[in-house]
Each structure stands twice: as C-alpha cells, then as structure tokens.
Tab-separated table of C-alpha atoms in Angstrom:
chain	number	residue	atom	x	y	z
I	1	UNK	CA	10.527	-7.466	-13.426
I	2	UNK	CA	9.121	-3.831	-12.726
I	3	UNK	CA	6.639	-4.231	-9.873
I	4	UNK	CA	3.599	-2.090	-9.009
I	5	UNK	CA	1.878	-2.845	-5.824
I	6	UNK	CA	-1.349	-0.835	-6.377
I	7	UNK	CA	-2.693	-0.153	-9.757
I	8	UNK	CA	-6.559	0.595	-10.453
I	9	UNK	CA	-5.754	-0.054	-14.115
I	10	UNK	CA	-5.005	-3.000	-16.161
I	11	UNK	CA	-1.125	-2.973	-16.938
I	12	UNK	CA	0.632	-4.663	-19.920
I	13	UNK	CA	3.955	-5.025	-20.951
I	14	UNK	CA	6.781	-6.157	-18.348
I	15	UNK	CA	5.415	-4.686	-15.485
I	16	UNK	CA	3.467	-6.745	-12.635
I	17	UNK	CA	0.763	-4.918	-11.168
I	18	UNK	CA	-1.183	-5.938	-8.137
I	19	UNK	CA	-4.882	-4.891	-9.179
I	20	UNK	CA	-6.396	-2.818	-6.388
I	21	UNK	CA	-10.474	-3.222	-5.861
I	22	UNK	CA	-12.085	-1.232	-3.210
I	23	UNK	CA	-15.690	-2.032	-4.149
I	24	UNK	CA	-17.441	-4.680	-6.347
I	25	UNK	CA	-15.808	-7.264	-4.218
I	26	UNK	CA	-18.111	-9.842	-6.558
I	27	UNK	CA	-16.301	-9.101	-9.504
I	28	UNK	CA	-12.818	-9.586	-8.759
I	29	UNK	CA	-9.935	-10.024	-11.487
I	30	UNK	CA	-8.599	-13.635	-12.379
I	31	UNK	CA	-5.020	-12.557	-11.767
I	32	UNK	CA	-3.270	-11.282	-8.266
I	33	UNK	CA	-5.234	-8.531	-6.538
I	34	UNK	CA	-5.802	-6.692	-3.151
I	35	UNK	CA	-8.932	-5.301	-1.631
I	36	UNK	CA	-9.881	-2.839	1.447
I	37	UNK	CA	-12.368	-0.474	2.255
I	38	UNK	CA	-11.255	3.157	1.754
I	39	UNK	CA	-11.921	5.459	4.647
I	40	UNK	CA	-13.744	7.980	2.310
I	41	UNK	CA	-16.138	5.380	1.238
I	42	UNK	CA	-16.844	4.040	5.129
I	43	UNK	CA	-20.825	4.553	5.787
I	44	UNK	CA	-22.768	2.992	8.700
I	45	UNK	CA	-23.443	0.031	6.521
I	46	UNK	CA	-19.537	-0.808	6.256
I	47	UNK	CA	-20.067	-4.151	8.117
I	48	UNK	CA	-22.145	-5.289	5.053
I	49	UNK	CA	-19.079	-4.277	2.805
I	50	UNK	CA	-16.647	-5.870	5.197
I	51	UNK	CA	-18.375	-9.257	4.946
I	52	UNK	CA	-17.858	-8.971	1.197
I	53	UNK	CA	-14.070	-7.815	1.439
I	54	UNK	CA	-13.741	-11.044	3.829
I	55	UNK	CA	-14.798	-13.444	1.177
I	56	UNK	CA	-12.636	-11.440	-1.463
I	57	UNK	CA	-9.522	-11.877	0.731
I	58	UNK	CA	-10.066	-15.775	1.417
I	59	UNK	CA	-8.883	-16.145	-2.390
I	60	UNK	CA	-5.210	-17.423	-3.135
I	61	UNK	CA	-5.092	-14.338	-5.405
I	62	UNK	CA	-5.543	-11.947	-2.833
I	63	UNK	CA	-2.006	-10.474	-2.167
I	64	UNK	CA	-2.916	-7.633	0.625
I	65	UNK	CA	-5.461	-5.425	2.286
I	66	UNK	CA	-4.836	-2.117	0.457
I	67	UNK	CA	-6.235	1.171	0.461
I	68	UNK	CA	-7.534	0.902	4.087
I	69	UNK	CA	-6.524	3.851	6.775
I	70	UNK	CA	-7.781	7.451	8.195
I	71	UNK	CA	-8.487	10.440	6.214
I	72	UNK	CA	-8.835	13.803	7.995
I	73	UNK	CA	-9.712	15.585	4.620
I	74	UNK	CA	-13.101	13.696	4.197
I	75	UNK	CA	-16.340	14.282	5.830
I	76	UNK	CA	-16.841	10.513	6.887
I	77	UNK	CA	-17.434	10.108	10.473
I	78	UNK	CA	-14.095	9.627	12.340
I	79	UNK	CA	-15.218	7.148	14.755
I	80	UNK	CA	-16.545	4.826	11.723
I	81	UNK	CA	-13.255	5.163	9.880
I	82	UNK	CA	-11.331	3.968	13.135
I	83	UNK	CA	-13.626	1.247	13.365
I	84	UNK	CA	-13.426	-0.099	9.763
I	85	UNK	CA	-9.634	0.553	9.929
I	86	UNK	CA	-9.306	-1.645	13.220
I	87	UNK	CA	-11.389	-4.247	11.661
I	88	UNK	CA	-9.173	-4.412	8.604
I	89	UNK	CA	-6.195	-4.841	10.880
I	90	UNK	CA	-7.488	-7.901	12.520
I	91	UNK	CA	-8.414	-9.234	9.294
I	92	UNK	CA	-4.890	-8.949	7.802
I	93	UNK	CA	-3.906	-10.954	10.991
I	94	UNK	CA	-6.451	-13.606	10.224
I	95	UNK	CA	-5.618	-14.217	6.701
I	96	UNK	CA	-1.809	-13.313	7.046
I	97	UNK	CA	-1.741	-10.359	4.686
I	98	UNK	CA	0.113	-7.320	4.496
I	99	UNK	CA	-1.461	-4.044	4.927
I	100	UNK	CA	-1.345	-1.043	2.438
I	101	UNK	CA	-2.350	1.939	4.264
I	102	UNK	CA	-3.496	5.416	3.241
I	103	UNK	CA	-2.467	8.176	5.903
I	104	UNK	CA	-4.306	11.570	4.932
I	105	UNK	CA	-2.908	13.646	7.861
I	106	UNK	CA	-3.441	10.831	10.181
I	107	UNK	CA	-0.408	8.839	10.608
I	108	UNK	CA	0.220	8.937	14.204
I	109	UNK	CA	-3.385	7.746	14.675
I	110	UNK	CA	-3.055	4.914	12.508
I	111	UNK	CA	0.422	4.206	14.202
I	112	UNK	CA	-1.826	3.879	17.407
I	113	UNK	CA	-4.667	1.815	15.924
I	114	UNK	CA	-2.157	-0.813	14.398
I	115	UNK	CA	-0.474	-1.144	17.834
I	116	UNK	CA	-3.923	-1.435	19.639
I	117	UNK	CA	-5.077	-4.000	17.167
I	118	UNK	CA	-1.849	-6.000	17.582
I	119	UNK	CA	-1.075	-6.273	14.174
I	120	UNK	CA	1.467	-8.767	13.374
I	121	UNK	CA	1.791	-8.392	9.346
I	122	UNK	CA	4.029	-6.009	7.347
I	123	UNK	CA	2.532	-2.550	7.035
I	124	UNK	CA	3.099	-0.519	3.966
I	125	UNK	CA	2.341	3.359	3.911
I	126	UNK	CA	1.518	5.111	0.959
I	127	UNK	CA	3.823	7.978	0.878
I	128	UNK	CA	2.107	10.574	-1.265
I	129	UNK	CA	3.183	13.856	0.521
I	130	UNK	CA	5.099	12.366	3.730
I	131	UNK	CA	7.778	14.746	4.992
I	132	UNK	CA	10.994	13.025	6.303
I	133	UNK	CA	10.384	13.236	10.273
I	134	UNK	CA	7.163	10.981	9.804
I	135	UNK	CA	8.837	9.039	7.075
I	136	UNK	CA	11.521	8.282	9.733
I	137	UNK	CA	8.986	7.622	12.358
I	138	UNK	CA	7.330	5.150	10.220
I	139	UNK	CA	10.297	3.353	9.140
I	140	UNK	CA	11.488	3.233	12.919
I	141	UNK	CA	8.170	1.546	14.021
I	142	UNK	CA	9.050	-1.087	11.262
I	143	UNK	CA	6.819	-0.145	8.567
I	144	UNK	CA	7.339	0.178	4.730
I	145	UNK	CA	7.074	2.929	2.237
I	146	UNK	CA	5.563	2.860	-0.889
I	147	UNK	CA	6.192	5.886	-3.568
I	148	UNK	CA	4.028	7.144	-6.608
I	149	UNK	CA	4.061	9.895	-9.007
I	150	UNK	CA	4.963	12.248	-6.209
I	151	UNK	CA	8.806	10.954	-6.518
I	152	UNK	CA	8.933	13.669	-9.267
I	153	UNK	CA	8.443	16.303	-5.960
I	154	UNK	CA	11.820	17.600	-4.556
I	155	UNK	CA	10.345	16.703	-0.916
I	156	UNK	CA	9.580	13.287	-1.766
I	157	UNK	CA	12.895	12.819	-3.378
I	158	UNK	CA	14.506	13.881	-0.084
I	159	UNK	CA	12.424	11.266	1.741
I	160	UNK	CA	13.093	8.548	-0.970
I	161	UNK	CA	16.956	9.118	-0.858
I	162	UNK	CA	17.000	8.532	3.006
I	163	UNK	CA	14.823	5.581	2.903
I	164	UNK	CA	16.711	2.190	2.580
I	165	UNK	CA	16.179	0.492	-0.665
I	166	UNK	CA	15.074	-2.682	1.281
I	167	UNK	CA	11.853	-1.112	2.700
I	168	UNK	CA	10.556	0.468	-0.523
I	169	UNK	CA	7.635	-0.143	-3.129
I	170	UNK	CA	6.102	1.754	-5.920
I	171	UNK	CA	2.520	1.937	-7.093
I	172	UNK	CA	0.702	4.082	-9.342
I	173	UNK	CA	-3.093	4.141	-8.575
I	174	UNK	CA	-5.013	6.011	-10.993
I	175	UNK	CA	-1.905	8.035	-12.235
I	176	UNK	CA	-0.817	8.118	-15.767
I	177	UNK	CA	2.826	7.967	-14.884
I	178	UNK	CA	4.337	4.670	-15.340
I	179	UNK	CA	6.097	2.570	-12.714
I	180	UNK	CA	8.858	2.152	-14.932
I	181	UNK	CA	9.468	5.734	-14.912
I	182	UNK	CA	9.514	5.860	-11.237
I	183	UNK	CA	12.133	3.019	-11.333
I	184	UNK	CA	14.343	5.177	-13.882
I	185	UNK	CA	13.897	8.207	-11.466
I	186	UNK	CA	14.565	6.049	-8.221
I	187	UNK	CA	17.792	5.004	-9.738
I	188	UNK	CA	18.803	8.519	-10.607
I	189	UNK	CA	18.091	9.611	-6.963
I	190	UNK	CA	19.935	6.921	-5.307
I	191	UNK	CA	22.797	6.941	-7.775
I	192	UNK	CA	22.166	3.069	-8.632
I	193	UNK	CA	22.158	1.205	-12.103
I	194	UNK	CA	18.528	0.740	-12.899
I	195	UNK	CA	19.096	-3.329	-12.705
I	196	UNK	CA	20.079	-2.709	-8.859
I	197	UNK	CA	16.563	-1.083	-8.206
I	198	UNK	CA	14.842	-3.973	-10.103
I	199	UNK	CA	16.557	-6.959	-8.356
I	200	UNK	CA	16.012	-5.145	-4.780
I	201	UNK	CA	12.328	-4.509	-5.150
I	202	UNK	CA	11.926	-8.063	-6.428
I	203	UNK	CA	13.554	-9.548	-3.117
I	204	UNK	CA	11.074	-6.978	-1.323
I	205	UNK	CA	8.296	-8.411	-3.060
I	206	UNK	CA	9.296	-12.011	-2.318
I	207	UNK	CA	9.847	-11.212	1.380
I	208	UNK	CA	6.819	-9.369	1.853
I	209	UNK	CA	4.025	-10.947	-0.404
I	210	UNK	CA	5.404	-14.554	0.102
I	211	UNK	CA	5.321	-15.414	-3.442
I	212	UNK	CA	7.767	-15.551	-6.378
I	213	UNK	CA	7.911	-12.543	-8.702
I	214	UNK	CA	5.889	-13.716	-11.661
C-alpha cells in the first residue's frame, strides 16, 4: 500500500492518505485524519482554535498533530507562534499522537521547544528544503523525515540518499505530484525495488501511527 501521511486533498485509488485539517475542526472527515494549528495562521485568539483542535484530536480517527511548527517567513508574532507550538507538543503527549512539524528556517528553535516541553511522542519533520547538515541533526535527535515533491531536486535527493529508510515518510500536501511518483523516485535513488520501499514504509507507518495499514 502506498502511504501519504499528509494530504490536503481527497485521494482515490490504491493510496492511503491521512487527510490534514488546519481549520474547520467542526467539519472533520469520516476517515483517518490529522489536525493542527499552522504557524502562519496563529492569531491572538489561537487558544479558542486550540480548544477546537483538542476536541478534534480526541477521536480515534485522529492519527497525528500536523502542520504545527514555527515559520520565520511569515509576519505572525514570534512569541505567539512559540506559545501555540508548545501547547501542541503538550497535546501530543496528552493524546499520545505523533507530531508532524513545519520548520521554515526554525529547526534549531523547534528542537529546543520540543525538548523544553518534554515531548515523549514521535516527531516527523517535513523536509521541503532541508540541507543535509540539519537533516543529520534531526535524525541524531531521534526525529523522522518526510519528503514531498522536492524529492525531484538534487539537494533533497542527497538528503534522502543518506537518510535511513526506516526513518522516512512521504507526503503530498497540496502538490499535484502524486505520492506514487515519489515512491518510484525513492526506489531509483536508493537503488532498491519499489516493493522494498512499499514494505518498509508500511512498517514505518505501523510503528509510528500504531494502527495496521488499511
């Protein structure tokens, strides 16, 4: 089974996708989903949205807290971003769900906040443009990496090649590039059979999300 751990779109066919929600927590899908507060959407009323998020994560269909993190490329108040992210780390501990983390020029700050908030859950970093020195630092800290359409880029391919297959996921977000294409590209980069990629990612999924592959 092809697995997409973060999709903003409904996906049909032989791909299992976790549907991401970053707003409209009162209109949740009737399938497995993740939810979280995006740093670029944080405002002074974020505690109200956080209450709705907490309710959304109480469902057995909620598999992860996703899209949370820090973003130095947006105009949102930095302190508010940190407060909202710290609250979501604590929420992950409460519900025992993994964190899928955005790190726009803020990986070091995120590592510090994750530690300060005594995170006990699996952390997966979206690696849109992560260079190897930072990817190596994230892996050394025990975190996982998730790759998207940027796997087409040479720099990202170099990171992927050095990342152990048992610490990897794939996601599509809003991109038109299907995850099936990423799996095929991953097999070429790693010089492995496609089925080896599929089977290892299924094992990764079971380990992190604690449910069988649907």
